[in-house]
Amino acid sequence: MRLFLTEKMNPRRLSRRRFLFFSAIFAFTSIAAWFMADLLWTNGLLGLEVALLVLFVILFAHVAAGFCTALVGLYVINRGGDSSRITATLPSLDDATLASTAIVMPVFNEDVSRVFEGLRVVFRSVQETRRLEHFDFFVLSDSNQPNQWIQEEVAWVELCKQVGGFGKIFYRKRRHSINKKAGNVADFLRRWGRRYRYMIVLDADSIMTGRALVQLVALMERNPHVGIIQTAPRIVNGETLFARVQSFSSRLYSPLFLAGLNYWQQHEANYWGHNAVIRIKPFIEHCSLPDLPGSEPFGGRILSHDFVEAALMRKAGWGVWLAGDVEGTYEEGPPTLIDSAKRDRRWSQGNMQHAWLLTARGFRPANRFHLLMGVMGYVSSPLWLVFMMLCTIHVFAQVTSPLAFSAERPGDYTSLFGFAVEIPAALTLFVFTMLLLFLPKIVSVVSALGRAEEAERFGGKRRLIVSGLVETLISALLAPINMIFNSKFVFFTLLGQGVSWVTQRRGTEGDGTDWREAIITHGGQTAFGLVWGVCSYIISPPFFLWLSPVVVPLVFSIPISILLSQGSVGRGARRLGLFLTPEETFPPYELKRLQQNLAECYRHLSPFEPLRADYGLMQAVLDPYVNAMH
């Protein structure tokens, strides 16, 4: 019996896997395109029809890619897992060898208590593995508020005193915040990178268990030709209804997609920027980010650096793996829909920059596909919007045409996407599209229900079913709202409007979106939905019914956003047993310890909340201890 596998699959076997995967995408897209073309042919293929067909093919291929990933993942899971995964190369951690590793956490005006209490939990967890001598910890601050610096410095000193971390936990404040997070990490690598063999990158909201960290380093030691191993962090600690729904959906549906991704990616996976281990030497030598031609937003510094760094690592011949089955890796998500949109605004510009790199010399086909899917993740929204607007125009043309639905037309006709079409053909295309969209969710729920222990971790079978149904409804409501958000972001980017680097709110912060912010943010969406809905109803009531799943959420986007942002509603859902995840029903020790530490920390800090905003800066001036430390 083989104790471990090679870190690279046989090229012929990998080619067969990729051929099957992309052939399935092509087959599903071809079937849908054939149905759509047949429906369009009923009305004649003119300029508008050709445009609609082209848009439909592009958008359906994007949907089919996600469905085929889940389909392949189902196949892998049902056969007991994929033997060709990076974690299969490490049978046991007991005798695993490690090497010097830096755990780096870039921060920018973050909640100081959350950053250092999270670091305390990670440090203690590594300490309990009795492998602490291999790890050093670095907080890399780009905070641009003087009060923030002082608080971070005080918190660092106190943490080191309490856990004996001097010489193991380091704090670095850059003088000049060049190139944001990527520049912060690059600055660390220039100064101290050659002291370490590996680097594990954490976000300010990341938590990783000591066992997970040891496992990642041991995997790198076991596979000397691997440059990056990316884990799949689970979203935790959400209080609002929005955060809880995102956490539940990610936890329930991700196993299918992760297994599917690993099936065809293998050693050409992607890097997501955090909760990953990196081999430092090749990263320094090959992953320096180039400046793109021109100025922002398309040119200049690369914002979404992680995809590009993975592509550069593969270009240099090093493997990049997705270790979706590594346990003990967590992060927090945005607490509200508006906070999620702010984050997407930043990601949108970064991903659209990748259009420059799709034809970059030396990149592997798999990495070009990753970059393309990153671009499509945002460009698909304005394409859907244009597609539906063209459908509306097409309906108007049909209604005003003297031949529209005339008695000369045989058969039973209705309106689908703006076309006068036969009901059986329209229904077939509709069912086929819905199948690709919702079958992965249904399969995930059924799969969890089939294992009693797994269903119990989600709160029980009945609660799991109800949570899955409500999550599907909420996702359907959010899809049109996010479509308008992303369309606006892409439009702003095309107009040359860049994005500033702002602090991201985390899942445990705040307790709701106020009406003023919601009206300012969603007011345009509401007005757009009202005008579009009224016009579509006047043009054709049947078409309005088809369009209602899009326009109704837009009209009610303000109350939807406010409802989802309420922490009280999220806590109420938890009391009812809705949207529970295994990390809540059976929380790991590290997450319980973090919550306990933060509760105690915030309780002691609460009397100081009304003090001046520059309280930390005053301490540096008036308190001799803080002054000397600073």
XYZ file of C-alpha atoms in Angstrom:
630
model
C 0.000 0.000 0.000
C 1.320 3.458 -0.898
C 1.810 5.672 2.129
C 1.674 8.838 0.104
C 0.955 10.082 -3.386
C 3.027 12.252 -5.639
C 2.022 15.905 -5.524
C 1.258 15.928 -9.265
C -1.268 13.713 -11.038
C -0.400 11.835 -14.198
C -0.907 14.369 -17.039
C -3.074 11.997 -19.088
C -5.377 11.317 -16.155
C -5.679 15.019 -15.394
C -6.369 15.739 -19.067
C -9.191 13.184 -19.040
C -10.716 14.823 -15.975
C -10.578 18.264 -17.528
C -11.913 16.993 -20.832
C -14.943 15.502 -19.066
C -15.500 18.642 -16.987
C -15.333 21.158 -19.820
C -17.183 18.833 -22.190
C -20.056 18.743 -19.697
C -20.124 22.545 -19.624
C -20.151 22.613 -23.415
C -22.904 19.980 -23.603
C -25.240 21.714 -21.153
C -24.644 25.085 -22.806
C -25.233 23.623 -26.264
C -28.552 22.083 -25.221
C -29.773 25.355 -23.729
C -28.498 27.333 -26.714
C -30.327 24.992 -29.093
C -33.604 25.508 -27.201
C -33.086 29.275 -27.116
C -32.207 29.455 -30.800
C -35.274 27.403 -31.650
C -37.471 29.797 -29.693
C -35.857 32.793 -31.354
C -36.164 31.211 -34.786
C -39.938 31.260 -34.329
C -39.765 35.040 -34.484
C -36.946 35.309 -37.016
C -33.242 35.804 -36.280
C -32.707 39.541 -36.645
C -30.134 41.781 -34.972
C -31.899 41.881 -31.606
C -32.444 38.128 -31.565
C -28.789 37.449 -32.391
C -27.671 39.735 -29.563
C -30.002 37.963 -27.143
C -28.750 34.543 -28.233
C -25.092 35.524 -27.815
C -25.729 36.954 -24.349
C -27.741 33.878 -23.356
C -24.952 31.498 -24.405
C -22.316 33.438 -22.448
C -24.452 33.667 -19.314
C -25.665 30.083 -19.447
C -22.083 28.828 -19.842
C -21.216 30.691 -16.638
C -24.135 29.000 -14.849
C -23.222 25.622 -16.332
C -19.647 25.917 -15.049
C -20.907 26.202 -11.491
C -23.374 23.351 -11.951
C -20.748 21.040 -13.467
C -18.394 21.800 -10.596
C -21.081 20.697 -8.137
C -21.950 17.677 -10.305
C -18.352 16.491 -10.343
C -18.150 17.158 -6.600
C -21.182 14.923 -6.036
C -19.478 12.151 -8.001
C -16.285 12.513 -5.944
C -18.103 12.528 -2.595
C -20.289 9.532 -3.483
C -17.238 7.456 -4.364
C -15.759 8.169 -0.924
C -13.563 11.137 -1.767
C -10.741 11.841 -4.171
C -7.542 9.911 -3.510
C -5.699 12.557 -5.546
C -5.836 15.349 -3.007
C -2.971 17.063 -1.284
C -4.008 15.981 2.219
C -3.741 12.302 1.187
C 0.039 12.732 1.052
C 0.183 13.109 4.855
C -1.147 10.009 6.596
C -0.395 11.233 10.116
C 0.750 14.337 11.976
C 2.415 12.410 14.773
C 5.805 12.100 13.081
C 5.444 15.023 10.665
C 8.466 17.252 10.167
C 8.074 21.049 10.277
C 10.185 24.058 9.348
C 10.430 27.722 10.305
C 7.118 29.451 9.579
C 5.939 33.043 9.901
C 2.260 33.607 10.599
C 1.505 37.093 9.274
C -1.647 39.124 9.864
C -1.936 42.397 7.896
C -4.336 44.862 9.559
C -5.780 48.234 8.623
C -7.740 50.213 11.247
C -9.308 47.009 12.590
C -10.986 46.387 15.927
C -7.887 46.082 18.115
C -9.530 43.772 20.640
C -10.683 41.378 17.915
C -7.264 41.316 16.231
C -5.215 40.558 19.333
C -7.713 38.258 21.022
C -7.861 36.283 17.789
C -4.078 36.181 17.723
C -4.067 35.044 21.353
C -6.350 32.127 20.466
C -4.172 31.089 17.520
C -0.984 31.386 19.609
C -2.411 29.290 22.455
C -3.709 26.675 20.030
C -0.275 26.319 18.403
C 1.291 26.206 21.858
C -0.921 23.260 22.765
C 0.388 21.274 19.779
C 3.894 21.498 21.338
C 5.239 22.717 17.989
C 5.446 26.414 18.878
C 9.202 26.569 18.292
C 8.589 26.390 14.529
C 6.252 29.419 14.410
C 6.643 33.187 14.770
C 3.727 35.637 14.638
C 3.691 39.049 12.937
C 1.035 41.764 13.088
C 1.689 43.992 10.065
C -0.128 47.267 10.590
C -1.049 49.774 7.910
C -3.439 51.648 10.215
C -3.428 55.350 9.337
C -5.003 56.727 12.520
C -2.521 57.670 15.295
C -4.970 56.613 17.988
C -5.136 53.198 16.341
C -1.357 52.768 16.398
C -1.189 53.364 20.138
C -3.980 50.921 20.865
C -2.310 48.271 18.711
C 1.061 48.804 20.400
C -0.422 48.588 23.895
C -2.404 45.481 22.966
C 0.719 43.865 21.497
C 2.812 44.482 24.614
C 0.066 43.253 26.940
C -0.458 40.115 24.851
C 3.260 39.324 24.854
C 3.424 39.811 28.634
C 0.444 37.544 29.239
C 1.408 34.629 26.967
C 5.186 34.944 27.132
C 5.254 36.031 23.516
C 8.295 38.321 23.423
C 10.569 36.973 20.706
C 7.641 35.046 19.183
C 5.001 37.722 18.528
C 6.093 40.832 16.624
C 4.381 44.076 15.695
C 5.360 46.185 12.681
C 3.874 49.556 11.683
C 4.850 50.678 8.183
C 5.734 54.325 7.704
C 4.314 54.416 4.162
C 1.310 52.268 3.228
C 2.282 51.489 -0.360
C 0.228 49.018 -2.444
C -2.166 48.154 0.370
C -2.166 44.562 1.703
C 0.074 43.151 -1.038
C 2.635 45.864 -0.342
C 2.455 45.206 3.389
C 3.244 41.515 2.902
C 5.962 42.372 0.364
C 7.562 44.743 2.888
C 7.644 41.945 5.459
C 9.197 39.538 2.967
C 11.927 42.005 2.003
C 12.892 42.549 5.634
C 12.421 39.161 7.296
C 11.228 36.677 4.662
C 14.543 34.879 4.191
C 14.531 33.824 7.851
C 11.577 31.522 7.203
C 10.791 28.699 4.841
C 7.020 29.231 4.931
C 4.501 31.992 5.519
C 0.882 31.522 6.575
C -1.236 34.571 5.721
C -4.199 35.423 7.938
C -6.779 38.170 7.607
C -7.664 40.311 10.613
C -10.755 38.137 11.154
C -9.060 34.784 10.535
C -8.836 32.002 13.080
C -6.874 28.825 12.487
C -6.351 26.020 14.945
C -2.884 24.885 15.886
C -3.539 21.492 14.350
C -4.521 23.088 11.023
C -1.380 25.227 10.985
C 0.844 22.262 11.795
C -0.907 20.209 9.108
C -0.330 22.863 6.444
C 3.386 23.155 7.202
C 3.746 19.377 7.319
C 2.030 19.107 3.923
C 4.486 21.599 2.452
C 7.419 19.637 3.885
C 5.954 16.454 2.435
C 5.509 17.997 -1.025
C 8.658 19.961 -1.899
C 7.377 21.089 -5.311
C 4.240 22.802 -3.960
C 4.315 26.588 -3.629
C 0.884 27.381 -2.113
C -1.753 25.375 -0.258
C -5.069 27.192 0.117
C -7.593 26.093 2.727
C -11.355 26.682 2.584
C -12.164 28.889 5.607
C -15.623 28.585 7.093
C -17.637 31.696 7.884
C -18.369 31.980 11.614
C -19.480 34.364 14.372
C -22.244 36.036 12.387
C -24.930 37.765 14.472
C -27.128 39.446 11.852
C -29.576 37.488 9.730
C -27.545 38.296 6.609
C -24.322 36.956 8.155
C -26.045 33.820 9.454
C -27.593 33.030 6.065
C -24.210 33.453 4.358
C -22.537 31.244 6.954
C -25.187 28.535 6.625
C -25.194 28.470 2.827
C -21.405 28.443 2.621
C -21.107 25.627 5.148
C -23.839 23.452 3.622
C -23.144 23.879 -0.095
C -19.367 24.308 -0.221
C -18.342 20.622 0.132
C -19.795 19.817 -3.301
C -18.043 22.726 -4.986
C -14.741 22.211 -3.183
C -14.633 18.547 -4.170
C -15.508 19.487 -7.752
C -12.858 22.176 -7.922
C -10.138 19.877 -6.646
C -11.207 17.190 -9.151
C -10.203 19.220 -12.210
C -7.774 21.761 -10.705
C -5.381 19.459 -8.830
C -1.988 21.209 -8.633
C -3.261 24.257 -10.576
C -5.659 25.648 -7.986
C -6.188 29.257 -6.964
C -5.060 31.410 -4.046
C -7.643 33.438 -2.127
C -5.315 35.727 -0.193
C -5.594 34.356 3.351
C -5.787 31.174 5.424
C -3.123 29.667 3.169
C 0.478 28.553 3.481
C 3.093 29.853 1.026
C 6.636 28.692 0.300
C 8.542 31.927 0.721
C 11.589 31.504 -1.530
C 9.708 30.951 -4.829
C 7.096 33.490 -3.775
C 9.799 36.163 -3.411
C 11.511 35.150 -6.636
C 8.492 34.787 -8.921
C 5.402 36.482 -7.453
C 6.368 40.132 -7.501
C 3.322 41.944 -8.870
C 3.766 44.021 -12.021
C 2.092 47.369 -12.578
C -0.592 47.183 -15.228
C -0.467 49.569 -18.217
C -2.222 52.891 -17.753
C -3.738 54.331 -14.601
C -6.473 53.249 -12.244
C -8.977 51.731 -12.227
C -7.870 49.329 -14.989
C -4.172 50.050 -14.747
C -1.656 50.725 -12.013
C -1.363 48.535 -8.933
C -3.155 45.184 -8.985
C -5.875 45.121 -6.331
C -6.910 41.446 -6.447
C -3.374 40.180 -6.111
C -4.084 36.618 -4.958
C -5.273 35.194 -8.318
C -2.249 36.718 -10.029
C 0.203 35.388 -7.433
C -1.181 31.878 -7.925
C -0.771 32.241 -11.696
C 2.804 33.480 -11.302
C 3.625 30.601 -8.952
C 2.313 28.095 -11.496
C 4.132 29.885 -14.308
C 7.354 29.241 -12.406
C 6.515 25.525 -12.171
C 5.372 25.330 -8.543
C 2.161 23.569 -7.556
C -0.834 25.373 -6.065
C -3.344 23.184 -4.230
C -6.777 23.614 -2.688
C -7.004 21.702 0.600
C -10.746 21.911 1.125
C -10.761 19.102 3.684
C -8.406 20.755 6.183
C -10.416 21.338 9.359
C -9.981 24.244 11.753
C -9.815 27.234 9.395
C -12.296 30.095 9.888
C -13.086 33.667 8.913
C -15.865 36.203 9.474
C -18.071 37.680 6.782
C -19.646 41.127 6.360
C -22.608 41.651 8.717
C -24.953 43.420 6.285
C -25.862 43.499 2.620
C -24.439 47.014 2.303
C -21.120 45.982 3.870
C -20.983 43.060 1.470
C -21.572 45.463 -1.430
C -18.744 47.726 -0.230
C -16.404 44.764 -0.244
C -17.626 43.735 -3.705
C -16.941 47.248 -4.991
C -13.280 46.728 -4.150
C -13.189 43.197 -5.528
C -15.005 44.248 -8.695
C -12.288 46.658 -9.734
C -9.562 44.167 -8.840
C -11.166 41.338 -10.788
C -11.807 43.510 -13.829
C -8.104 44.354 -13.893
C -7.529 40.666 -14.590
C -8.841 41.212 -18.114
C -5.347 42.563 -18.891
C -3.833 39.242 -17.810
C -6.027 36.767 -19.676
C -3.485 36.664 -22.509
C -0.371 37.126 -20.363
C 2.611 35.186 -21.663
C 3.434 31.960 -19.816
C 0.238 31.582 -17.773
C -1.262 28.097 -17.611
C -4.714 27.484 -19.171
C -6.164 26.651 -15.746
C -5.007 30.006 -14.378
C -6.461 31.836 -17.368
C -9.751 30.108 -16.614
C -9.524 31.239 -12.962
C -8.928 34.815 -14.100
C -11.801 34.604 -16.594
C -14.208 33.299 -13.950
C -13.108 36.119 -11.646
C -13.942 38.655 -14.347
C -17.259 36.932 -15.116
C -18.162 36.934 -11.430
C -18.872 40.653 -11.812
C -19.292 41.227 -15.558
C -22.097 38.637 -15.646
C -24.320 41.028 -13.642
C -24.425 43.831 -16.252
C -24.720 41.168 -18.962
C -27.820 39.748 -17.242
C -29.194 43.256 -16.873
C -28.623 44.027 -20.550
C -30.158 40.681 -21.513
C -33.352 41.373 -19.570
C -33.583 44.946 -20.823
C -33.290 43.671 -24.387
C -36.034 41.168 -23.596
C -38.231 44.053 -22.428
C -37.552 45.899 -25.678
C -38.370 42.751 -27.606
C -41.711 42.381 -25.813
C -42.543 45.982 -26.615
C -41.729 45.351 -30.275
C -43.959 42.288 -30.282
C -46.874 44.010 -28.568
C -46.774 46.959 -30.940
C -46.426 44.696 -33.972
C -49.687 44.078 -35.842
C -48.739 40.391 -36.158
C -48.181 39.901 -32.413
C -50.077 36.842 -31.158
C -52.281 36.943 -34.238
C -54.917 34.300 -34.910
C -52.773 33.023 -37.778
C -50.243 31.644 -35.306
C -50.919 27.968 -34.588
C -50.457 26.360 -31.217
C -50.485 27.583 -27.609
C -48.229 30.590 -27.021
C -46.997 32.473 -23.989
C -44.268 35.010 -23.218
C -40.900 33.803 -21.943
C -38.013 36.271 -21.662
C -39.992 38.507 -23.985
C -40.742 36.056 -26.773
C -43.992 34.674 -28.112
C -43.160 30.990 -27.789
C -44.844 27.632 -27.555
C -45.572 26.694 -23.944
C -43.936 23.201 -24.009
C -40.675 24.552 -25.447
C -40.645 27.506 -23.053
C -41.362 25.270 -20.086
C -38.567 22.889 -21.054
C -36.000 25.668 -21.183
C -37.270 27.142 -17.919
C -37.115 23.802 -16.068
C -33.659 23.078 -17.498
C -32.344 26.456 -16.297
C -33.884 26.079 -12.828
C -32.397 22.600 -12.582
C -28.887 23.907 -13.063
C -29.452 26.725 -10.577
C -31.093 24.833 -7.717
C -30.126 21.167 -8.041
C -26.758 21.622 -6.225
C -28.621 23.085 -3.240
C -31.177 20.273 -3.237
C -28.450 17.638 -3.484
C -26.511 19.231 -0.601
C -29.576 19.195 1.644
C -30.518 15.622 0.691
C -26.928 14.501 1.226
C -26.888 16.009 4.732
C -30.299 14.484 5.511
C -29.000 11.065 4.490
C -26.433 11.154 7.282
C -28.116 11.471 10.676
C -24.996 12.753 12.400
C -24.434 15.418 9.741
C -28.071 16.565 9.872
C -27.840 16.849 13.655
C -24.869 19.189 13.277
C -27.143 21.530 11.304
C -29.802 21.452 14.023
C -31.727 18.337 12.969
C -33.510 17.213 9.811
C -36.602 19.405 10.153
C -34.630 22.562 10.910
C -32.194 21.797 8.097
C -35.025 21.527 5.563
C -36.684 24.752 6.750
C -33.332 26.575 6.786
C -32.579 25.373 3.252
C -35.949 26.572 1.953
C -35.692 29.982 3.639
C -32.092 30.400 2.468
C -33.167 29.685 -1.113
C -35.905 32.316 -0.836
C -33.501 34.898 0.613
C -30.917 34.123 -2.080
C -33.567 34.654 -4.753
C -34.433 38.028 -3.207
C -30.787 39.075 -3.010
C -29.830 38.022 -6.564
C -31.457 41.006 -8.377
C -30.179 43.450 -5.742
C -26.626 42.176 -6.116
C -27.050 42.250 -9.900
C -27.742 45.996 -9.774
C -24.920 46.566 -7.278
C -22.362 44.755 -9.432
C -23.643 46.354 -12.635
C -23.104 49.761 -11.063
C -19.615 48.789 -9.893
C -18.620 47.590 -13.348
C -20.093 50.730 -14.912
C -18.156 52.986 -12.512
C -14.961 51.089 -13.275
C -15.499 51.488 -17.024
C -15.975 55.218 -16.445
C -12.585 55.363 -14.745
C -13.740 55.749 -11.150
C -11.325 54.034 -8.775
C -11.987 52.716 -5.276
C -10.422 53.730 -1.972
C -9.112 51.311 0.646
C -11.453 51.366 3.637
C -11.752 49.289 6.780
C -14.048 46.317 6.374
C -16.725 45.727 8.971
C -16.679 42.178 10.291
C -19.437 39.758 11.169
C -19.606 40.620 14.870
C -19.780 44.384 14.457
C -22.859 46.600 14.436
C -26.500 45.784 14.840
C -28.275 46.899 11.747
C -28.437 49.292 8.837
C -30.234 52.540 9.618
C -32.986 53.834 7.339
C -30.925 56.771 6.083
C -28.075 54.564 4.870
C -30.508 52.052 3.363
C -32.451 54.745 1.470
C -29.278 56.350 0.125
C -27.850 52.983 -0.935
C -30.980 51.280 -2.282
C -33.087 54.260 -3.321
C -31.933 54.110 -6.931
C -32.626 50.368 -7.068
C -36.148 50.921 -5.733
C -36.907 53.629 -8.291
C -35.431 51.538 -11.108
C -37.494 48.501 -10.069
C -40.684 50.539 -9.883
C -40.226 52.091 -13.339
C -39.190 48.786 -14.907
C -42.060 46.889 -13.278
C -44.730 49.421 -14.240
C -43.478 49.618 -17.830
C -43.350 45.822 -18.177
C -46.909 45.508 -16.819
C -48.203 48.126 -19.228
C -46.437 46.432 -22.118
C -47.509 42.868 -21.260
C -48.964 41.507 -17.974
C -47.708 37.950 -18.750
C -44.180 39.297 -19.219
C -44.483 41.196 -15.925
C -45.198 37.889 -14.176
C -42.011 36.410 -15.651
C -40.074 39.508 -14.632
C -41.555 39.835 -11.125
C -38.833 37.731 -9.400
C -36.410 40.450 -10.545
C -38.355 43.696 -10.092
C -40.142 42.857 -6.805
C -36.901 42.423 -4.776
C -35.617 45.690 -6.267
C -38.780 47.552 -5.214
C -38.477 46.206 -1.669
C -34.667 46.358 -1.460
C -34.707 48.925 1.378
C -36.767 46.878 3.884
C -35.018 43.671 2.780
C -31.616 45.202 3.508
C -32.728 46.534 6.887
C -34.358 43.247 7.932
C -31.301 41.186 7.035
C -28.986 43.575 8.901
C -30.725 43.218 12.274
C -28.766 41.341 14.890
C -31.940 40.789 16.882
C -33.538 39.003 13.913
C -30.439 36.858 13.504
C -30.439 35.925 17.174
C -34.156 35.139 16.926
C -33.443 32.785 14.019
C -30.793 31.070 16.117
C -33.255 30.560 18.981
C -35.629 28.940 16.483
C -32.827 26.665 15.320
C -32.586 28.188 11.839
C -29.338 28.550 9.866
C -27.358 26.571 12.432
C -23.932 25.331 11.401
C -21.680 22.646 12.902
C -19.457 25.436 14.239
C -22.436 26.607 16.347
C -23.952 23.301 17.411
C -20.564 21.724 18.196
C -18.199 24.709 18.413
C -14.459 23.989 18.406
C -12.552 25.010 21.470
C -10.763 27.882 19.698
C -14.005 29.599 18.698
C -15.461 29.202 22.192
C -12.284 30.639 23.665
C -12.422 33.617 21.279
C -16.017 34.425 22.197
C -15.281 34.199 25.902
C -12.201 36.410 25.601
C -14.010 39.035 23.515
C -16.992 39.124 25.882
C -14.671 39.750 28.808
C -12.640 42.284 26.850
C -15.640 44.300 25.641
C -17.152 44.236 29.137
C -14.070 45.946 30.553
C -13.826 48.380 27.643
C -17.458 49.527 27.793
C -16.905 52.222 30.482
C -14.327 53.879 28.214
C -16.547 54.127 25.118
C -17.710 57.725 25.784
C -14.102 58.959 26.065
C -12.378 61.038 23.410
C -11.637 59.436 20.062
C -7.961 60.271 20.584
C -7.787 58.555 23.968
C -4.956 56.277 22.838
C -2.906 59.204 21.548
C -3.383 61.048 24.851
C -2.082 57.983 26.675
C 1.115 58.132 24.628
C 1.608 61.723 25.727
C 0.487 61.553 29.363
C 1.190 57.985 30.476
C 4.956 57.405 30.985
C 4.613 53.648 30.410
C 2.752 54.001 27.129
C 5.038 56.846 26.094
C 8.171 54.772 26.676
C 6.681 51.745 24.940
C 5.661 53.823 21.903
